[in-house]
């Protein structure tokens, strides 16, 4: 099938590899010349991924039959609506359905309207004065979020990034003054527990779950520092996580299914990958955010072990015929992102980076190219995450060791990695944290 992919990051490279394994003929749009994607593409276009008219023109010129959109920004611009209007099937949501991610207040209100489990108390504001009055009236810790899209970087948590009323208000004002996210501020109750990601494939009606993943949002080892798009992530061989059992997982899947049902009921059926980010609390899973796409890095974990035909799954999502499950190998994966120095605060870009793909494969791992660019025959880093390295193994420990050995084959003098991701110590700390919360 002639497949269009949009996006040039690690998530999209992983999707392109999955399409390639399925025998798809690939046409790829991205802003950076991602060498991993280019190696698999029959045709490509380097342009702003939000330039809907250009992407549609490219798709029509190449007789595309199926489109897959990686990042959220083009979804927010209505790229799926435009492709569908041109007669092209899409394994990604329309602009209206993607509001589940593009507006954090739409998500919270939808969940509230339909009485879906897992909501947190919240209030959204279009000015700092009302937010201030609300803050004065509550006695629990909160999280401050811009309502609109910020690439996962605009969220600050009281008790971690914000201490006390004054600091919190200062950040609220900063969001309004800088118009960060472009749509106001949402203040949410702070949920305490362990985070996990449950992604599903959906055809607008049914959901097919993927293995659970745990991402690491904080920039530095020990889970400190600013929030990032995600520094790395792991999955376990049984597709659960060491701190979460089947019961809580079923609750998370039920929440995602209810959201799919609610969107269908409201006239904007959701087709594509839906990403549920949850906090496992002592009162069960609570919704942190819902995204209208694969997570990045999480896509690299699950697509690496996807045994089913990805093109077939995407076609079924696009055409409302997702009547079978998806198979994933019983393997654990650990993904660590190599990111440019300063990432999370102010990245230092433009440094040469080299990746020995064959040596990495020899270590029981795979490398995915992300925000890197080919310039004058050289591979250089951009301002976002550079290379995702995914170790595979029978256990998290083995996958982690393979990932670490493979990382030695990515060379650059201006990058860093969170080496603690997937280590026995960090995973055990998560298990102990949940145990302590339950017994308190
Ligand atoms: P988000 O971009 O919404 O995923 O938020 C980034 C990170 O902030 C999450 O991964 C959590 O670690 C944290 N966070 C967001 N919302 C909440 C919440 N309501 N309670 C606790 N932590 C949160
Ligand atoms: N890894 C988090 C996200 O993709 O939003």
mmCIF file of N, CA, C and O in Angstrom, residues 1-60:
data_model
loop_
_atom_site.group_PDB
_atom_site.id
_atom_site.type_symbol
_atom_site.label_atom_id
_atom_site.label_comp_id
_atom_site.label_asym_id
_atom_site.label_seq_id
_atom_site.Cartn_x
_atom_site.Cartn_y
_atom_site.Cartn_z
ATOM 1 N N UNK A 1 0.845 -1.188 0.000
ATOM 2 C CA UNK A 1 0.000 0.000 0.000
ATOM 3 C C UNK A 1 0.892 1.254 0.000
ATOM 4 O O UNK A 1 1.983 1.234 0.576
ATOM 5 N N UNK A 2 0.412 2.325 -0.634
ATOM 6 C CA UNK A 2 1.204 3.564 -0.657
ATOM 7 C C UNK A 2 0.822 4.385 0.575
ATOM 8 O O UNK A 2 -0.302 4.857 0.700
ATOM 9 N N UNK A 3 1.799 4.527 1.463
ATOM 10 C CA UNK A 3 1.538 5.113 2.786
ATOM 11 C C UNK A 3 2.286 6.431 2.948
ATOM 12 O O UNK A 3 3.471 6.526 2.615
ATOM 13 N N UNK A 4 1.565 7.421 3.463
ATOM 14 C CA UNK A 4 2.176 8.712 3.808
ATOM 15 C C UNK A 4 2.443 8.746 5.303
ATOM 16 O O UNK A 4 1.564 8.391 6.099
ATOM 17 N N UNK A 5 3.655 9.144 5.700
ATOM 18 C CA UNK A 5 3.896 9.416 7.119
ATOM 19 C C UNK A 5 4.283 10.876 7.263
ATOM 20 O O UNK A 5 4.925 11.448 6.383
ATOM 21 N N UNK A 6 3.859 11.474 8.373
ATOM 22 C CA UNK A 6 4.213 12.865 8.652
ATOM 23 C C UNK A 6 4.946 12.900 9.987
ATOM 24 O O UNK A 6 4.451 12.357 10.980
ATOM 25 N N UNK A 7 6.121 13.533 9.997
ATOM 26 C CA UNK A 7 6.899 13.660 11.225
ATOM 27 C C UNK A 7 8.301 13.113 11.050
ATOM 28 O O UNK A 7 8.497 12.150 10.296
ATOM 29 N N UNK A 8 9.263 13.711 11.736
ATOM 30 C CA UNK A 8 10.662 13.325 11.537
ATOM 31 C C UNK A 8 11.405 13.001 12.814
ATOM 32 O O UNK A 8 12.620 13.151 12.892
ATOM 33 N N UNK A 9 10.672 12.516 13.842
ATOM 34 C CA UNK A 9 11.314 12.194 15.121
ATOM 35 C C UNK A 9 11.522 10.705 15.303
ATOM 36 O O UNK A 9 11.313 9.902 14.381
ATOM 37 N N UNK A 10 11.918 10.325 16.514
ATOM 38 C CA UNK A 10 12.159 8.925 16.840
ATOM 39 C C UNK A 10 10.880 8.100 16.740
ATOM 40 O O UNK A 10 10.894 6.958 16.265
ATOM 41 N N UNK A 11 9.776 8.698 17.187
ATOM 42 C CA UNK A 11 8.476 8.018 17.097
ATOM 43 C C UNK A 11 8.138 7.695 15.650
ATOM 44 O O UNK A 11 7.714 6.585 15.318
ATOM 45 N N UNK A 12 8.361 8.670 14.769
ATOM 46 C CA UNK A 12 8.015 8.460 13.358
ATOM 47 C C UNK A 12 8.983 7.491 12.695
ATOM 48 O O UNK A 12 8.581 6.697 11.839
ATOM 49 N N UNK A 13 10.276 7.534 13.107
ATOM 50 C CA UNK A 13 11.204 6.557 12.534
ATOM 51 C C UNK A 13 10.762 5.141 12.919
ATOM 52 O O UNK A 13 10.774 4.224 12.104
ATOM 53 N N UNK A 14 10.332 4.970 14.184
ATOM 54 C CA UNK A 14 9.863 3.643 14.620
ATOM 55 C C UNK A 14 8.630 3.220 13.814
ATOM 56 O O UNK A 14 8.498 2.055 13.422
ATOM 57 N N UNK A 15 7.723 4.160 13.541
ATOM 58 C CA UNK A 15 6.518 3.847 12.756
ATOM 59 C C UNK A 15 6.914 3.471 11.325
ATOM 60 O O UNK A 15 6.377 2.518 10.745
ATOM 61 N N UNK A 16 7.859 4.221 10.770
ATOM 62 C CA UNK A 16 8.323 3.941 9.405
ATOM 63 C C UNK A 16 8.928 2.531 9.330
ATOM 64 O O UNK A 16 8.668 1.782 8.384
ATOM 65 N N UNK A 17 9.705 2.141 10.329
ATOM 66 C CA UNK A 17 10.277 0.782 10.340
ATOM 67 C C UNK A 17 9.166 -0.265 10.403
ATOM 68 O O UNK A 17 9.245 -1.311 9.757
ATOM 69 N N UNK A 18 8.125 0.018 11.192
ATOM 70 C CA UNK A 18 7.017 -0.945 11.315
ATOM 71 C C UNK A 18 6.258 -1.055 9.983
ATOM 72 O O UNK A 18 5.870 -2.148 9.565
ATOM 73 N N UNK A 19 6.048 0.072 9.318
ATOM 74 C CA UNK A 19 5.421 0.034 7.981
ATOM 75 C C UNK A 19 6.317 -0.722 6.998
ATOM 76 O O UNK A 19 5.850 -1.501 6.170
ATOM 77 N N UNK A 20 7.620 -0.471 7.083
ATOM 78 C CA UNK A 20 8.574 -1.119 6.177
ATOM 79 C C UNK A 20 8.512 -2.646 6.343
ATOM 80 O O UNK A 20 8.477 -3.384 5.361
ATOM 81 N N UNK A 21 8.451 -3.093 7.601
ATOM 82 C CA UNK A 21 8.347 -4.546 7.862
ATOM 83 C C UNK A 21 7.070 -5.109 7.259
ATOM 84 O O UNK A 21 7.008 -6.278 6.877
ATOM 85 N N UNK A 22 6.041 -4.260 7.184
ATOM 86 C CA UNK A 22 4.743 -4.713 6.651
ATOM 87 C C UNK A 22 4.710 -4.623 5.123
ATOM 88 O O UNK A 22 3.700 -4.959 4.504
ATOM 89 N N UNK A 23 5.783 -4.138 4.520
ATOM 90 C CA UNK A 23 5.855 -4.067 3.063
ATOM 91 C C UNK A 23 5.256 -2.809 2.451
ATOM 92 O O UNK A 23 5.012 -2.745 1.234
ATOM 93 N N UNK A 24 5.010 -1.767 3.243
ATOM 94 C CA UNK A 24 4.425 -0.529 2.716
ATOM 95 C C UNK A 24 5.410 0.194 1.789
ATOM 96 O O UNK A 24 6.627 0.113 1.975
ATOM 97 N N UNK A 25 4.847 0.931 0.830
ATOM 98 C CA UNK A 25 5.654 1.832 0.001
ATOM 99 C C UNK A 25 5.514 3.207 0.635
ATOM 100 O O UNK A 25 4.412 3.759 0.691
ATOM 101 N N UNK A 26 6.628 3.770 1.110
ATOM 102 C CA UNK A 26 6.533 4.930 2.009
ATOM 103 C C UNK A 26 6.870 6.264 1.356
ATOM 104 O O UNK A 26 7.850 6.386 0.618
ATOM 105 N N UNK A 27 6.055 7.246 1.675
ATOM 106 C CA UNK A 27 6.253 8.633 1.252
ATOM 107 C C UNK A 27 6.216 9.455 2.533
ATOM 108 O O UNK A 27 5.225 9.397 3.269
ATOM 109 N N UNK A 28 7.301 10.180 2.796
ATOM 110 C CA UNK A 28 7.478 10.728 4.145
ATOM 111 C C UNK A 28 7.674 12.238 4.119
ATOM 112 O O UNK A 28 8.508 12.744 3.372
ATOM 113 N N UNK A 29 6.900 12.918 4.965
ATOM 114 C CA UNK A 29 7.037 14.368 5.113
ATOM 115 C C UNK A 29 7.639 14.649 6.481
ATOM 116 O O UNK A 29 7.180 14.089 7.491
ATOM 117 N N UNK A 30 8.640 15.489 6.515
ATOM 118 C CA UNK A 30 9.265 15.877 7.797
ATOM 119 C C UNK A 30 10.005 17.184 7.592
ATOM 120 O O UNK A 30 10.266 17.569 6.450
ATOM 121 N N UNK A 31 10.329 17.846 8.716
ATOM 122 C CA UNK A 31 11.035 19.119 8.536
ATOM 123 C C UNK A 31 12.538 18.942 8.521
ATOM 124 O O UNK A 31 13.250 19.677 7.858
ATOM 125 N N UNK A 32 13.034 17.902 9.248
ATOM 126 C CA UNK A 32 14.469 17.623 9.270
ATOM 127 C C UNK A 32 14.736 16.398 8.401
ATOM 128 O O UNK A 32 13.882 15.520 8.306
ATOM 129 N N UNK A 33 15.921 16.351 7.812
ATOM 130 C CA UNK A 33 16.258 15.184 6.990
ATOM 131 C C UNK A 33 16.680 14.046 7.918
ATOM 132 O O UNK A 33 17.867 13.873 8.205
ATOM 133 N N UNK A 34 15.708 13.264 8.387
ATOM 134 C CA UNK A 34 15.968 12.144 9.307
ATOM 135 C C UNK A 34 16.492 10.968 8.478
ATOM 136 O O UNK A 34 15.759 10.406 7.662
ATOM 137 N N UNK A 35 17.764 10.573 8.676
ATOM 138 C CA UNK A 35 18.346 9.558 7.787
ATOM 139 C C UNK A 35 17.684 8.189 7.914
ATOM 140 O O UNK A 35 17.656 7.423 6.956
ATOM 141 N N UNK A 36 17.146 7.873 9.095
ATOM 142 C CA UNK A 36 16.478 6.584 9.274
ATOM 143 C C UNK A 36 15.214 6.519 8.440
ATOM 144 O O UNK A 36 14.902 5.496 7.813
ATOM 145 N N UNK A 37 14.468 7.619 8.411
ATOM 146 C CA UNK A 37 13.229 7.671 7.621
ATOM 147 C C UNK A 37 13.566 7.729 6.133
ATOM 148 O O UNK A 37 12.982 7.000 5.320
ATOM 149 N N UNK A 38 14.554 8.559 5.794
ATOM 150 C CA UNK A 38 14.932 8.700 4.373
ATOM 151 C C UNK A 38 15.355 7.361 3.780
ATOM 152 O O UNK A 38 15.073 7.076 2.610
ATOM 153 N N UNK A 39 16.006 6.515 4.593
ATOM 154 C CA UNK A 39 16.496 5.233 4.091
ATOM 155 C C UNK A 39 15.345 4.320 3.651
ATOM 156 O O UNK A 39 15.531 3.418 2.847
ATOM 157 N N UNK A 40 14.155 4.536 4.209
ATOM 158 C CA UNK A 40 13.005 3.674 3.899
ATOM 159 C C UNK A 40 12.013 4.315 2.938
ATOM 160 O O UNK A 40 11.055 3.659 2.499
ATOM 161 N N UNK A 41 12.212 5.604 2.649
ATOM 162 C CA UNK A 41 11.199 6.340 1.877
ATOM 163 C C UNK A 41 11.420 6.189 0.378
ATOM 164 O O UNK A 41 12.546 6.308 -0.110
ATOM 165 N N UNK A 42 10.343 5.937 -0.343
ATOM 166 C CA UNK A 42 10.407 5.935 -1.816
ATOM 167 C C UNK A 42 10.372 7.377 -2.299
ATOM 168 O O UNK A 42 10.968 7.724 -3.317
ATOM 169 N N UNK A 43 9.638 8.223 -1.545
ATOM 170 C CA UNK A 43 9.611 9.648 -1.856
ATOM 171 C C UNK A 43 9.567 10.425 -0.564
ATOM 172 O O UNK A 43 9.134 9.905 0.461
ATOM 173 N N UNK A 44 10.033 11.666 -0.583
ATOM 174 C CA UNK A 44 9.933 12.461 0.640
ATOM 175 C C UNK A 44 9.808 13.939 0.319
ATOM 176 O O UNK A 44 10.099 14.382 -0.797
ATOM 177 N N UNK A 45 9.349 14.672 1.322
ATOM 178 C CA UNK A 45 9.216 16.123 1.205
ATOM 179 C C UNK A 45 9.697 16.729 2.510
ATOM 180 O O UNK A 45 9.230 16.337 3.588
ATOM 181 N N UNK A 46 10.656 17.653 2.414
ATOM 182 C CA UNK A 46 11.107 18.354 3.611
ATOM 183 C C UNK A 46 10.346 19.665 3.693
ATOM 184 O O UNK A 46 10.511 20.534 2.830
ATOM 185 N N UNK A 47 9.460 19.782 4.664
ATOM 186 C CA UNK A 47 8.726 21.041 4.835
ATOM 187 C C UNK A 47 8.132 21.097 6.232
ATOM 188 O O UNK A 47 8.205 20.126 6.991
ATOM 189 N N UNK A 48 7.573 22.232 6.585
ATOM 190 C CA UNK A 48 6.898 22.392 7.856
ATOM 191 C C UNK A 48 5.740 21.385 7.900
ATOM 192 O O UNK A 48 4.873 21.389 7.022
ATOM 193 N N UNK A 49 5.729 20.544 8.939
ATOM 194 C CA UNK A 49 4.711 19.480 9.014
ATOM 195 C C UNK A 49 3.306 20.034 9.229
ATOM 196 O O UNK A 49 2.319 19.320 9.077
ATOM 197 N N UNK A 50 3.227 21.296 9.605
ATOM 198 C CA UNK A 50 1.913 21.928 9.812
ATOM 199 C C UNK A 50 1.387 22.587 8.535
ATOM 200 O O UNK A 50 0.280 23.111 8.518
ATOM 201 N N UNK A 51 2.186 22.554 7.489
ATOM 202 C CA UNK A 51 1.759 23.164 6.225
ATOM 203 C C UNK A 51 0.821 22.181 5.503
ATOM 204 O O UNK A 51 1.225 21.424 4.614
ATOM 205 N N UNK A 52 -0.444 22.223 5.914
ATOM 206 C CA UNK A 52 -1.434 21.237 5.477
ATOM 207 C C UNK A 52 -1.552 21.201 3.948
ATOM 208 O O UNK A 52 -1.561 20.127 3.336
ATOM 209 N N UNK A 53 -1.599 22.354 3.321
ATOM 210 C CA UNK A 53 -1.797 22.399 1.865
ATOM 211 C C UNK A 53 -0.663 21.673 1.137
ATOM 212 O O UNK A 53 -0.902 20.885 0.210
ATOM 213 N N UNK A 54 0.554 21.905 1.591
ATOM 214 C CA UNK A 54 1.715 21.264 0.944
ATOM 215 C C UNK A 54 1.684 19.747 1.130
ATOM 216 O O UNK A 54 1.994 18.989 0.219
ATOM 217 N N UNK A 55 1.318 19.320 2.336
ATOM 218 C CA UNK A 55 1.293 17.878 2.617
ATOM 219 C C UNK A 55 0.216 17.200 1.757
ATOM 220 O O UNK A 55 0.448 16.139 1.162
ATOM 221 N N UNK A 56 -0.944 17.831 1.653
ATOM 222 C CA UNK A 56 -2.039 17.243 0.861
ATOM 223 C C UNK A 56 -1.632 17.169 -0.618
ATOM 224 O O UNK A 56 -1.868 16.153 -1.292
ATOM 225 N N UNK A 57 -1.002 18.202 -1.088
ATOM 226 C CA UNK A 57 -0.552 18.230 -2.483
ATOM 227 C C UNK A 57 0.436 17.084 -2.751
ATOM 228 O O UNK A 57 0.331 16.352 -3.743
ATOM 229 N N UNK A 58 1.366 16.890 -1.806
ATOM 230 C CA UNK A 58 2.362 15.815 -1.913
ATOM 231 C C UNK A 58 1.665 14.447 -1.891
ATOM 232 O O UNK A 58 2.003 13.548 -2.668
ATOM 233 N N UNK A 59 0.660 14.317 -1.026
ATOM 234 C CA UNK A 59 -0.067 13.038 -0.908
ATOM 235 C C UNK A 59 -0.819 12.740 -2.205
ATOM 236 O O UNK A 59 -0.814 11.605 -2.707
ATOM 237 N N UNK A 60 -1.462 13.762 -2.761
ATOM 238 C CA UNK A 60 -2.228 13.550 -4.007
ATOM 239 C C UNK A 60 -1.286 13.198 -5.156
ATOM 240 O O UNK A 60 -1.548 12.281 -5.931
#
